[in-house]
N, CA, C and O atoms as a GROMACS GRO file, in nm:
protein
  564
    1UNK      N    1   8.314  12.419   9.914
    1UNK     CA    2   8.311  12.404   9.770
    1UNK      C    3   8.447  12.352   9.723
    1UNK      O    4   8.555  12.389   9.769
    2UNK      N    5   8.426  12.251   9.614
    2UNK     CA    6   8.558  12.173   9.621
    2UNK      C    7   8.614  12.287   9.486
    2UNK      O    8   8.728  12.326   9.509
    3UNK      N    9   8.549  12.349   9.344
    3UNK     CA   10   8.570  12.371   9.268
    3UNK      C   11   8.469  12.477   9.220
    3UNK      O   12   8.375  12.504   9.296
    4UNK      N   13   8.478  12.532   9.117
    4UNK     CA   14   8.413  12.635   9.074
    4UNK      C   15   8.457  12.560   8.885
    4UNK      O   16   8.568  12.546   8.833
    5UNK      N   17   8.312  12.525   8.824
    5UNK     CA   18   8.344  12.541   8.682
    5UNK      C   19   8.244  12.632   8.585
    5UNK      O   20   8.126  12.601   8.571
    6UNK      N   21   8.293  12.726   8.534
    6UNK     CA   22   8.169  12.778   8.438
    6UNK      C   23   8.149  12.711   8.375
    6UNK      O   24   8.222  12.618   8.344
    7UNK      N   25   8.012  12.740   8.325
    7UNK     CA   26   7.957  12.648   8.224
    7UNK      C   27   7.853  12.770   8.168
    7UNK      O   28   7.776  12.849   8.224
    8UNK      N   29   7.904  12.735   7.990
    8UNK     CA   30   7.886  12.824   7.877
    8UNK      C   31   7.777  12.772   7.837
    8UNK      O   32   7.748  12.654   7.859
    9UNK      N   33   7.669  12.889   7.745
    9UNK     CA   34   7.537  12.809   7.679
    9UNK      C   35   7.552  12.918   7.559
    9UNK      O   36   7.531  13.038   7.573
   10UNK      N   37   7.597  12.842   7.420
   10UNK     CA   38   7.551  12.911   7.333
   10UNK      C   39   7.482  12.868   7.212
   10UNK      O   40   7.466  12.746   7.214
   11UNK      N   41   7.433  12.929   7.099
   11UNK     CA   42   7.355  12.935   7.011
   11UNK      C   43   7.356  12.839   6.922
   11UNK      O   44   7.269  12.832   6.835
   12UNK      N   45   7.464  12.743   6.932
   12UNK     CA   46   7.448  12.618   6.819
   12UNK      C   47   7.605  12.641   6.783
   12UNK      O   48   7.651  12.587   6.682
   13UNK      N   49   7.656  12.691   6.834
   13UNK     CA   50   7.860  12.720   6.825
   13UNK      C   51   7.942  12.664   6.916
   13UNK      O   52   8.063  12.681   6.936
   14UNK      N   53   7.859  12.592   6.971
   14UNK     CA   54   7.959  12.533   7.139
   14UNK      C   55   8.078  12.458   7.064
   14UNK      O   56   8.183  12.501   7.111
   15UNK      N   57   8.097  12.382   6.985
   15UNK     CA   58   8.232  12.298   6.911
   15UNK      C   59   8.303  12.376   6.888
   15UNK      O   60   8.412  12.362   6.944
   16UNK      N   61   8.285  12.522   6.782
   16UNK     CA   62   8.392  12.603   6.754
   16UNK      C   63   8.435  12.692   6.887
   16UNK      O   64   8.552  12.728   6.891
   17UNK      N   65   8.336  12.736   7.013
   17UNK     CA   66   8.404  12.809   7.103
   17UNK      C   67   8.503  12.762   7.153
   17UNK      O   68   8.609  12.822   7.172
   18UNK      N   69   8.470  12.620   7.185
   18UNK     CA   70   8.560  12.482   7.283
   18UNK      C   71   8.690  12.458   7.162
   18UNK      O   72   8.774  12.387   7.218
   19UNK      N   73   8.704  12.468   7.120
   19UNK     CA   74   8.836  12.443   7.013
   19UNK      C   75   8.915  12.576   7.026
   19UNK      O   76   9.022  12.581   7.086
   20UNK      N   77   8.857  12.680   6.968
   20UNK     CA   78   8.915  12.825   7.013
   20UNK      C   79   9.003  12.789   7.138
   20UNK      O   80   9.120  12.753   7.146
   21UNK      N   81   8.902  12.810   7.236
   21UNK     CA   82   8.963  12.809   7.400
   21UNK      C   83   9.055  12.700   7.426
   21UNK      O   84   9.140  12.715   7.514
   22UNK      N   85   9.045  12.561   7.341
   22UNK     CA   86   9.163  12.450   7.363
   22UNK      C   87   9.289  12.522   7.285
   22UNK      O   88   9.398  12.465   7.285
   23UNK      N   89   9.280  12.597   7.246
   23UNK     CA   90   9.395  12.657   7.102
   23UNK      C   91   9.439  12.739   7.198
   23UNK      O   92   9.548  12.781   7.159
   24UNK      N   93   9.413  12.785   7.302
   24UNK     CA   94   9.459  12.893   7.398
   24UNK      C   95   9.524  12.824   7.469
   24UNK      O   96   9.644  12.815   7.443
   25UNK      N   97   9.477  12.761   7.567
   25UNK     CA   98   9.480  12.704   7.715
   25UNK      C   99   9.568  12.551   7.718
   25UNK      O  100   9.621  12.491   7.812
   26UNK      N  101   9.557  12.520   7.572
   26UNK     CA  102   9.592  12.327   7.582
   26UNK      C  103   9.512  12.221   7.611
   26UNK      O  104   9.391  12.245   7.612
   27UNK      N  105   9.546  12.113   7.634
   27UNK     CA  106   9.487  11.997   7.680
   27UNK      C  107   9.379  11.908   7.595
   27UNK      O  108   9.366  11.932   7.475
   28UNK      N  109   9.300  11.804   7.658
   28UNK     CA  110   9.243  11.775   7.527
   28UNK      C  111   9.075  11.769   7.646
   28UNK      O  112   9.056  11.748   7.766
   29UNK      N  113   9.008  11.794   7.554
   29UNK     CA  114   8.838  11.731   7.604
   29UNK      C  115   8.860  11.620   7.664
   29UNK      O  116   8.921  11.522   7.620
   30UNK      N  117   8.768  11.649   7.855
   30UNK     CA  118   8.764  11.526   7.913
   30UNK      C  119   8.616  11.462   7.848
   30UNK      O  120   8.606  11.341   7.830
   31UNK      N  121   8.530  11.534   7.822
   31UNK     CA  122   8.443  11.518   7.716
   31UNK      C  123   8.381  11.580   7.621
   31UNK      O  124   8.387  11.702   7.635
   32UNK      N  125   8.299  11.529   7.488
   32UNK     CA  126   8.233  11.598   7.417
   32UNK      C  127   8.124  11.493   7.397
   32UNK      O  128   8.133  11.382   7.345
   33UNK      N  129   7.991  11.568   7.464
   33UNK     CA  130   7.876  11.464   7.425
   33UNK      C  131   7.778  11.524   7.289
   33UNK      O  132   7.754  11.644   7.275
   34UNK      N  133   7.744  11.447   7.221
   34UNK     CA  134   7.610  11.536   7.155
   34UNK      C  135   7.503  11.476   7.187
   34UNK      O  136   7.480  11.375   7.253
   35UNK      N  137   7.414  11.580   7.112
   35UNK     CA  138   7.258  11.563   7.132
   35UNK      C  139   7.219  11.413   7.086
   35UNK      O  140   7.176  11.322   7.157
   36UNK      N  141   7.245  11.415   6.944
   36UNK     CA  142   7.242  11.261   6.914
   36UNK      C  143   7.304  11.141   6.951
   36UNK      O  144   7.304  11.069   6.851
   37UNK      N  145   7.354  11.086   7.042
   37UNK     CA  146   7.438  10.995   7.106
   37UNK      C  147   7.350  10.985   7.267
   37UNK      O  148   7.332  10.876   7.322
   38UNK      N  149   7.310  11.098   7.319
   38UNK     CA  150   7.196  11.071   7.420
   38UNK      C  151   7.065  11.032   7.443
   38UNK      O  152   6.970  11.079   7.382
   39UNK      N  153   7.058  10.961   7.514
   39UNK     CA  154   6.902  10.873   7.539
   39UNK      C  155   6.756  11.051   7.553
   39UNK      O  156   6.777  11.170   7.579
   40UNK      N  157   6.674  11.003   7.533
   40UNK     CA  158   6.569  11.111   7.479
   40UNK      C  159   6.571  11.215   7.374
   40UNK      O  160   6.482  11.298   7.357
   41UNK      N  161   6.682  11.204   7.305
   41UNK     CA  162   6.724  11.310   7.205
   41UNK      C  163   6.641  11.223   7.070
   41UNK      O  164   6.610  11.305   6.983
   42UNK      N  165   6.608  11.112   7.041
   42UNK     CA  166   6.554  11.062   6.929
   42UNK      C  167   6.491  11.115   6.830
   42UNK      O  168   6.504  11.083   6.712
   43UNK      N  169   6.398  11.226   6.889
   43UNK     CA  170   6.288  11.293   6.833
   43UNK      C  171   6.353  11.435   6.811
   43UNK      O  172   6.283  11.534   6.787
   44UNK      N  173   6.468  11.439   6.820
   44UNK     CA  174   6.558  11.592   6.795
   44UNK      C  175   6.572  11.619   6.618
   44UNK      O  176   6.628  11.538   6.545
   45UNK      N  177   6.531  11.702   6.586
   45UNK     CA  178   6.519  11.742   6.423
   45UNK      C  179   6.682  11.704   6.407
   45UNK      O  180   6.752  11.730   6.504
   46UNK      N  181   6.753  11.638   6.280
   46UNK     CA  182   6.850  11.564   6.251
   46UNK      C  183   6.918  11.675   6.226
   46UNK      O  184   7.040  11.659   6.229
   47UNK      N  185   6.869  11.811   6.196
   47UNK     CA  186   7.014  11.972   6.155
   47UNK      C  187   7.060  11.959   6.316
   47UNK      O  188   7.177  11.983   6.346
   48UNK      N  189   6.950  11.917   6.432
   48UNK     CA  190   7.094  11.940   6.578
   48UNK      C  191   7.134  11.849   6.644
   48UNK      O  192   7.178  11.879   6.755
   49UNK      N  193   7.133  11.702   6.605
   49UNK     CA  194   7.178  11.599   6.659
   49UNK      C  195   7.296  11.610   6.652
   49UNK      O  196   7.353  11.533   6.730
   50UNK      N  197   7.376  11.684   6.579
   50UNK     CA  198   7.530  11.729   6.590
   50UNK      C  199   7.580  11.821   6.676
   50UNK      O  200   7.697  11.856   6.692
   51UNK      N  201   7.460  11.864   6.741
   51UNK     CA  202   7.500  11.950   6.847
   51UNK      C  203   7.545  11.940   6.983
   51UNK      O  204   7.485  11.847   7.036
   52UNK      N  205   7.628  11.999   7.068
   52UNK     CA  206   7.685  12.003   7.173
   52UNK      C  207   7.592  11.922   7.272
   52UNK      O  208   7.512  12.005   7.316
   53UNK      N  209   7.574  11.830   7.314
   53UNK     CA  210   7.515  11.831   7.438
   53UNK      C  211   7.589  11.891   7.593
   53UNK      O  212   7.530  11.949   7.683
   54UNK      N  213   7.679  11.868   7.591
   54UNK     CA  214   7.806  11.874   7.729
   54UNK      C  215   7.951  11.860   7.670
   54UNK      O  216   8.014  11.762   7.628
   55UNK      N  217   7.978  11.981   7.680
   55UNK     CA  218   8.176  11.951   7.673
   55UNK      C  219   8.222  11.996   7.806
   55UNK      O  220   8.161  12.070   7.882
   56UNK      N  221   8.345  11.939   7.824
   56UNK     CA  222   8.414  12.000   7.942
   56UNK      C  223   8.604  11.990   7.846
   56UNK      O  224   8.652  11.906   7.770
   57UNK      N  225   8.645  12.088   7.889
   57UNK     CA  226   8.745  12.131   7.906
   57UNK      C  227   8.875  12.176   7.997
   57UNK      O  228   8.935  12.283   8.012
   58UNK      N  229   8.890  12.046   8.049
   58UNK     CA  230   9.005  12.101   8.218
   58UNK      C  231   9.118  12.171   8.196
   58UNK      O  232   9.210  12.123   8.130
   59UNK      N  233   9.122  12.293   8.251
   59UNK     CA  234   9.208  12.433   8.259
   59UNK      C  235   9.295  12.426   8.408
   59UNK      O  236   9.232  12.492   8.490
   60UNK      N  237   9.393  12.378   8.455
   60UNK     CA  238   9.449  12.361   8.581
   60UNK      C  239   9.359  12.287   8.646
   60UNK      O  240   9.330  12.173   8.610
   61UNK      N  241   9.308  12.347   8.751
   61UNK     CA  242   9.211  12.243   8.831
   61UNK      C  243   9.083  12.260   8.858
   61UNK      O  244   9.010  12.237   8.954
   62UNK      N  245   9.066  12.322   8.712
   62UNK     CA  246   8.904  12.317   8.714
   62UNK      C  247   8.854  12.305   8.576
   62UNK      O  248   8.939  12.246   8.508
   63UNK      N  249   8.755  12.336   8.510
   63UNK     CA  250   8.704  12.260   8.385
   63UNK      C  251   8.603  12.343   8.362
   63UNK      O  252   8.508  12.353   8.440
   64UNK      N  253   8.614  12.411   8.254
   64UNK     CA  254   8.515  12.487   8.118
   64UNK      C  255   8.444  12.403   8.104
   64UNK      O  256   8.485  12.287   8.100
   65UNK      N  257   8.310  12.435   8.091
   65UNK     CA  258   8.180  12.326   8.042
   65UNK      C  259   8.098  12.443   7.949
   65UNK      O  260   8.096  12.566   7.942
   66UNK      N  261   8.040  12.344   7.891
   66UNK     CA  262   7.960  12.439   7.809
   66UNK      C  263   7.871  12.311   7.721
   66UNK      O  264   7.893  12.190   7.711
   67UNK      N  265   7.734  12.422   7.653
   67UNK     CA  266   7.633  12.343   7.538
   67UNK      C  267   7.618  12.382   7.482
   67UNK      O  268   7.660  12.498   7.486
   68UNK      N  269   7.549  12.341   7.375
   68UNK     CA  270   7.442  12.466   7.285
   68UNK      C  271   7.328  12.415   7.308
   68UNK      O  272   7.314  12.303   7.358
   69UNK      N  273   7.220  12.504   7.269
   69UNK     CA  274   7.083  12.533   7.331
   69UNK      C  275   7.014  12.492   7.193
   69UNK      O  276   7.052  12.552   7.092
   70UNK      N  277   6.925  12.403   7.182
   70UNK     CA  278   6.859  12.359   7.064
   70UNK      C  279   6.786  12.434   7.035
   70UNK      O  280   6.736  12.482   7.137
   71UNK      N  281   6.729  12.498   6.904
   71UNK     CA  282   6.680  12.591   6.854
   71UNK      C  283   6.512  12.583   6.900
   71UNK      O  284   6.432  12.676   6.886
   72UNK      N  285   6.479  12.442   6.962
   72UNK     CA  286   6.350  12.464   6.993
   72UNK      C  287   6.330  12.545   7.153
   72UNK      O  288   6.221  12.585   7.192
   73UNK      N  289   6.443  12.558   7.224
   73UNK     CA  290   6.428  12.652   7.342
   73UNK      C  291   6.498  12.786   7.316
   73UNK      O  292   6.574  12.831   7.230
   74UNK      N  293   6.433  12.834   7.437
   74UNK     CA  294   6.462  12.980   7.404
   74UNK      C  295   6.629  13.003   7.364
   74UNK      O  296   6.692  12.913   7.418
   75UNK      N  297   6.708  13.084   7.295
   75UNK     CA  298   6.820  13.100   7.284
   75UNK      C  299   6.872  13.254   7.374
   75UNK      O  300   6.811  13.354   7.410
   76UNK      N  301   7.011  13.210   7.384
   76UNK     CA  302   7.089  13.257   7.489
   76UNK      C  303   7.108  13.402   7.452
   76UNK      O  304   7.071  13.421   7.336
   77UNK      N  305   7.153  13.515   7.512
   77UNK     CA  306   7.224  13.610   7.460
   77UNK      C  307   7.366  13.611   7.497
   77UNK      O  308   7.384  13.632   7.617
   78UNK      N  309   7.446  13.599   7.444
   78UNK     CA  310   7.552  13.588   7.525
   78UNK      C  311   7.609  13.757   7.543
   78UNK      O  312   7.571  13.864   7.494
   79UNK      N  313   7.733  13.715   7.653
   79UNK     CA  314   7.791  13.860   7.702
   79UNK      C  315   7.798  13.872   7.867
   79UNK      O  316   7.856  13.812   7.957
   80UNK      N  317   7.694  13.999   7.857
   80UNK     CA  318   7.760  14.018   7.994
   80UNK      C  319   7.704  13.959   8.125
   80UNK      O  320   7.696  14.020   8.231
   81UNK      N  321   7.673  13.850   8.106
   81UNK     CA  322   7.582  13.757   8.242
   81UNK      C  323   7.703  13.696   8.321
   81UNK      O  324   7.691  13.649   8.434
   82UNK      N  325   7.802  13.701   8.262
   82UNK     CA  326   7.930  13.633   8.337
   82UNK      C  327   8.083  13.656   8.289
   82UNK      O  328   8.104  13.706   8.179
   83UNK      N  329   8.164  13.628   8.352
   83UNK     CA  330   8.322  13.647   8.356
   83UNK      C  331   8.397  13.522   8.425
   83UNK      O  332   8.411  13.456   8.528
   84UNK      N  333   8.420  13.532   8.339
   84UNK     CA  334   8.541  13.394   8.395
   84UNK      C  335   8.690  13.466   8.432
   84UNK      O  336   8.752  13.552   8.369
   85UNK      N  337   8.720  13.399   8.552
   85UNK     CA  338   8.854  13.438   8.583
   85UNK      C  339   8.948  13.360   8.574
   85UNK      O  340   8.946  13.242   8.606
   86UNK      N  341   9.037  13.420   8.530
   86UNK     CA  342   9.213  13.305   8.500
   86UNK      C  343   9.310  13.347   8.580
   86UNK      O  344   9.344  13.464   8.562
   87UNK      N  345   9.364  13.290   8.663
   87UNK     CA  346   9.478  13.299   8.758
   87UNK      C  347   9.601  13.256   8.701
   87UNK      O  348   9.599  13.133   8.702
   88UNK      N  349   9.713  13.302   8.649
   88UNK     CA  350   9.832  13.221   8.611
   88UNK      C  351   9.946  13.268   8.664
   88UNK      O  352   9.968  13.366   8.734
   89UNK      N  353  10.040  13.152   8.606
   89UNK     CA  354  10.162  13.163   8.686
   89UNK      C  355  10.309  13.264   8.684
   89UNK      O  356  10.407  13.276   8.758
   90UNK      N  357  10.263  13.325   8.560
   90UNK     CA  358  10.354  13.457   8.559
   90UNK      C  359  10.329  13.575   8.435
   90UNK      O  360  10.256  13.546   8.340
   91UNK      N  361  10.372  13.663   8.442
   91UNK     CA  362  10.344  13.789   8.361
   91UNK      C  363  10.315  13.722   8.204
   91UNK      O  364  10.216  13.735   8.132
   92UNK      N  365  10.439  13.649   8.182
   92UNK     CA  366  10.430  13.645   8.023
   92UNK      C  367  10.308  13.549   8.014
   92UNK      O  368  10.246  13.568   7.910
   93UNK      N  369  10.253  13.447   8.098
   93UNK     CA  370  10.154  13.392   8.069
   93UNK      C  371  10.030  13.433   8.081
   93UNK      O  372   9.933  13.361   8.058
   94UNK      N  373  10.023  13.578   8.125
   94UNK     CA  374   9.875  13.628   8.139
   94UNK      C  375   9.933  13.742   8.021
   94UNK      O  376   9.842  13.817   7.986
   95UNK      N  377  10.055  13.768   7.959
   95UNK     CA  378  10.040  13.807   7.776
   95UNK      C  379   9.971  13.744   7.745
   95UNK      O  380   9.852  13.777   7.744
   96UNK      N  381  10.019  13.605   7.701
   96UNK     CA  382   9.992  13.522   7.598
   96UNK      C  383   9.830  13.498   7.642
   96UNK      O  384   9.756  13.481   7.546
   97UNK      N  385   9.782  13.495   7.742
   97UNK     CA  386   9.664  13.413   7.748
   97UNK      C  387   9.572  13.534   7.739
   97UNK      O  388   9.453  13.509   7.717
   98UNK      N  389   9.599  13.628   7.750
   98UNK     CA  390   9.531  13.790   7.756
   98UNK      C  391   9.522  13.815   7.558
   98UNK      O  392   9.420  13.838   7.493
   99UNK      N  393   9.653  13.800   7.509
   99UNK     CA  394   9.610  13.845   7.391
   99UNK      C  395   9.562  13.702   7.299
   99UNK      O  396   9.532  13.724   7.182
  100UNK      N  397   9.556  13.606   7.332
  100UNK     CA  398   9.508  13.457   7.244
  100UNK      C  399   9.377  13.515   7.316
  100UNK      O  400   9.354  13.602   7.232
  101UNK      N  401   9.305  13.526   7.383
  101UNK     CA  402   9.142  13.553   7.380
  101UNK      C  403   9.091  13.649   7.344
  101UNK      O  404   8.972  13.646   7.312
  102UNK      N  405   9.220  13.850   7.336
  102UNK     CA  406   9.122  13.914   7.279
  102UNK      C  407   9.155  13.950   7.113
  102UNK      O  408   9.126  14.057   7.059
  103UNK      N  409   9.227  13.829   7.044
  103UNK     CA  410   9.184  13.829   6.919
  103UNK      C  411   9.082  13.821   6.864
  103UNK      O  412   9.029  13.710   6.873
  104UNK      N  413   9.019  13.907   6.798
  104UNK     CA  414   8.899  13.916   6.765
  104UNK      C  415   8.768  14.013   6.808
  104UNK      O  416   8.676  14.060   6.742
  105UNK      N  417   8.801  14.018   6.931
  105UNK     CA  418   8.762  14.044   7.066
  105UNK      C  419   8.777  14.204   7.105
  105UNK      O  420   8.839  14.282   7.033
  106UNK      N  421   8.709  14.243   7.234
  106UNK     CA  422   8.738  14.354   7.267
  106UNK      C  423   8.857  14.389   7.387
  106UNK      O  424   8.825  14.349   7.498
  107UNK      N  425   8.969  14.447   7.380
  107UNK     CA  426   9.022  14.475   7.529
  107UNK      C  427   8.997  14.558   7.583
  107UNK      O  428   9.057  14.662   7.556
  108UNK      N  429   8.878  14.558   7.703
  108UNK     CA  430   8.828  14.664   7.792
  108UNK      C  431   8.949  14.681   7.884
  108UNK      O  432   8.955  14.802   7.908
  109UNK      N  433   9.039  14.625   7.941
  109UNK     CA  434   9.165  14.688   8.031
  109UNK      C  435   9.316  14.649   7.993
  109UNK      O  436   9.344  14.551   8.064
  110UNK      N  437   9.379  14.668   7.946
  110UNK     CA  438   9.485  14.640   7.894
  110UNK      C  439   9.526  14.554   8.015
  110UNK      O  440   9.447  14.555   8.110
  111UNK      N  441   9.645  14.475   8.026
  111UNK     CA  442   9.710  14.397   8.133
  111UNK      C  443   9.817  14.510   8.179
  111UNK      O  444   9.894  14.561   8.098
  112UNK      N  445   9.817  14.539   8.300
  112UNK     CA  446   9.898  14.635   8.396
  112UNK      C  447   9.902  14.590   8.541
  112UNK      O  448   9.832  14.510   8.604
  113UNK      N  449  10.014  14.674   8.579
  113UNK     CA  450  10.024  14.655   8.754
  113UNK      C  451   9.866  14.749   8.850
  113UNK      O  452   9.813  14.860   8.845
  114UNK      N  453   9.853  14.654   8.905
  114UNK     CA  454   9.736  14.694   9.001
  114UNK      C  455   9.762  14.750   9.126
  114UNK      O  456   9.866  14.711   9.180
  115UNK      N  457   9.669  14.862   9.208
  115UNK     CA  458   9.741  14.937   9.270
  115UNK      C  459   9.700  14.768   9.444
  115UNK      O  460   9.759  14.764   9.552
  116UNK      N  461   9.598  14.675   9.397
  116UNK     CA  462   9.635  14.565   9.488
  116UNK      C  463   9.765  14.464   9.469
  116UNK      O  464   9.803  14.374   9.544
  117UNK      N  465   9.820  14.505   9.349
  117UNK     CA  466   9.949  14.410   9.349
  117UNK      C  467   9.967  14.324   9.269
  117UNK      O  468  10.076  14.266   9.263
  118UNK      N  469   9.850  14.292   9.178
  118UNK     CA  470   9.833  14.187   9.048
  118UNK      C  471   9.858  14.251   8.957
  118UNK      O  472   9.842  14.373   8.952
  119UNK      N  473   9.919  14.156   8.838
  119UNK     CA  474   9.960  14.228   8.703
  119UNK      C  475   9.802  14.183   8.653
  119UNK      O  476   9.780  14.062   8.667
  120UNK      N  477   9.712  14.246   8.607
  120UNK     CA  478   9.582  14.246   8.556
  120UNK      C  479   9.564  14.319   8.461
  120UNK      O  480   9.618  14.425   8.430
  121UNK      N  481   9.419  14.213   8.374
  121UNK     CA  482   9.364  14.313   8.271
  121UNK      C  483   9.223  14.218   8.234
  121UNK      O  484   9.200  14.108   8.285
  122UNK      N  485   9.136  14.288   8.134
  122UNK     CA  486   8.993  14.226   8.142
  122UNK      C  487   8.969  14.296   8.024
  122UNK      O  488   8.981  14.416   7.999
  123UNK      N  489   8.921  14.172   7.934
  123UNK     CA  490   8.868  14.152   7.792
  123UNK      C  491   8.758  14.118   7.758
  123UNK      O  492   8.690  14.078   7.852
  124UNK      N  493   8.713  14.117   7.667
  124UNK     CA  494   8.616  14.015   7.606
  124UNK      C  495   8.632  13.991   7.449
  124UNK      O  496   8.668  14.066   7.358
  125UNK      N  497   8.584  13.832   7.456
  125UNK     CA  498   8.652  13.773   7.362
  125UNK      C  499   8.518  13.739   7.204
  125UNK      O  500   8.399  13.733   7.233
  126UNK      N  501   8.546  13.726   7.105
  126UNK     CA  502   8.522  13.722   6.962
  126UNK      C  503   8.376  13.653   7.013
  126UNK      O  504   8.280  13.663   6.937
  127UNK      N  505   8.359  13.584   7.140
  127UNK     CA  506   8.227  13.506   7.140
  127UNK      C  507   8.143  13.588   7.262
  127UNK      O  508   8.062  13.528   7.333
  128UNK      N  509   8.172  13.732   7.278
  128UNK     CA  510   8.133  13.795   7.411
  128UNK      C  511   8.106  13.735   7.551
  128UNK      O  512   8.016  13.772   7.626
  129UNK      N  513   8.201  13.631   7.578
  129UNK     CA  514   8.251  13.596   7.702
  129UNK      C  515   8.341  13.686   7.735
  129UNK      O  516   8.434  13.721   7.662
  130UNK      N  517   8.313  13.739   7.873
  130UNK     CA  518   8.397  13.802   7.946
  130UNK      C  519   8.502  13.796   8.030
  130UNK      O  520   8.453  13.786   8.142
  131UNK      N  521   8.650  13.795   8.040
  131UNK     CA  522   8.739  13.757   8.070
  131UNK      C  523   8.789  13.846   8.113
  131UNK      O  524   8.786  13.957   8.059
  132UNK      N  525   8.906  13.794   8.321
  132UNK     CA  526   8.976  13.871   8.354
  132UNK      C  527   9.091  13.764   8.362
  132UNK      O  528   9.074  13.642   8.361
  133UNK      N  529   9.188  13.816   8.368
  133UNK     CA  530   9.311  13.790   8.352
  133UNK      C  531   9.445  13.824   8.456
  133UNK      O  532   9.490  13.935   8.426
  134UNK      N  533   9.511  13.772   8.553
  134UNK     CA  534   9.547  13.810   8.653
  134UNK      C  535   9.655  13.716   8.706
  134UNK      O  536   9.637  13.595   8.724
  135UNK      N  537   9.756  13.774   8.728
  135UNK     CA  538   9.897  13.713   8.796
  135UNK      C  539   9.930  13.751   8.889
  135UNK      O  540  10.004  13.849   8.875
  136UNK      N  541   9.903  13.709   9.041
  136UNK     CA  542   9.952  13.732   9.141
  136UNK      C  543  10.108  13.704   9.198
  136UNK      O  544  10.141  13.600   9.253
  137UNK      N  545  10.149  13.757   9.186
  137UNK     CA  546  10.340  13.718   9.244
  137UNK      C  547  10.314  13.661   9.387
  137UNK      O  548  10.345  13.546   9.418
  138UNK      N  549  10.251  13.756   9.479
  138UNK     CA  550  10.239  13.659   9.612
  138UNK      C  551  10.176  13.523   9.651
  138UNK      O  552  10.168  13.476   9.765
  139UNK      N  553  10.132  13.470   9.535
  139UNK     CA  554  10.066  13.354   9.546
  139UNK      C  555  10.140  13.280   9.493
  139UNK      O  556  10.108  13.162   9.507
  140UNK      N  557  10.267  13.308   9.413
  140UNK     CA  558  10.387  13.197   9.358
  140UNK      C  559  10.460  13.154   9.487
  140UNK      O  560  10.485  13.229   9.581
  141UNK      N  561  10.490  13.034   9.479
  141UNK     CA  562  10.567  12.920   9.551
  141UNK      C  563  10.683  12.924   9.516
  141UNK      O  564  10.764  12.843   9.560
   0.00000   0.00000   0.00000
């Protein structure tokens, strides 16, 4: 496996989650498609042709994806079906990136030393995506 990317499905909010998470992390969209701009979407009621078809978001060396789910299929619940994990490069950056996601949000583990050796902690954030958070020192170069 060359990569691992999650990929998010929510309720007709995919633009505001993907902006949130760029407001965290940086960088800009390698894309944002919508519904209306894609071939078979024609016949899509005109309230979701503004909707997400595919965003991606590259985070180091891998990439957040996500949609929203058109109101004519079933809709998502979001929460606890998944966790995304963040690896970074030192304490203060798993602060900052620990408390920019659980604004809003819940912190189920505060960020602390682990008795395996990572400074860790695990949240969930204002859109009930689940997030761990984790700085390994032995993996710095």
């Amino acid at each position: 496996m060359n990569s691992l990317n999650p990929y998010l499905n929510f309720n007709g909010n995919t633009e505001e989650v993907f902006t949130f998470y760029k407001s965290i992390f940086g960088g800009e969209f390698a894309m944002v498609m919508r519904f209306g701009d894609t071939p078979g979407c024609e016949n899509m009621p005109e309230t979701e042709k503004n909707g997400i078809m595919h965003i991606a978001l590259p985070i180091g060396s891998n990439v957040l994806m996500g949609t929203d789910v058109p109101k004519s299929m079933e809709q998502v619940t979001a929460g606890t079906n998944m966790s995304i994990s963040v690896n970074v490069s030192s304490r203060e950056e798993a602060d900052r990136v620990y408390n920019g996601l659980s604004a809003g949000g819940k912190a189920t583990m505060p960020m602390n030393d682990m008795f395996w050796g990572d400074y860790y902690g695990m949240l969930t954030d204002k859109y009930q995506i689940q997030w761990m958070i984790s700085y390994s020192e032995k993996y710095q170069s």
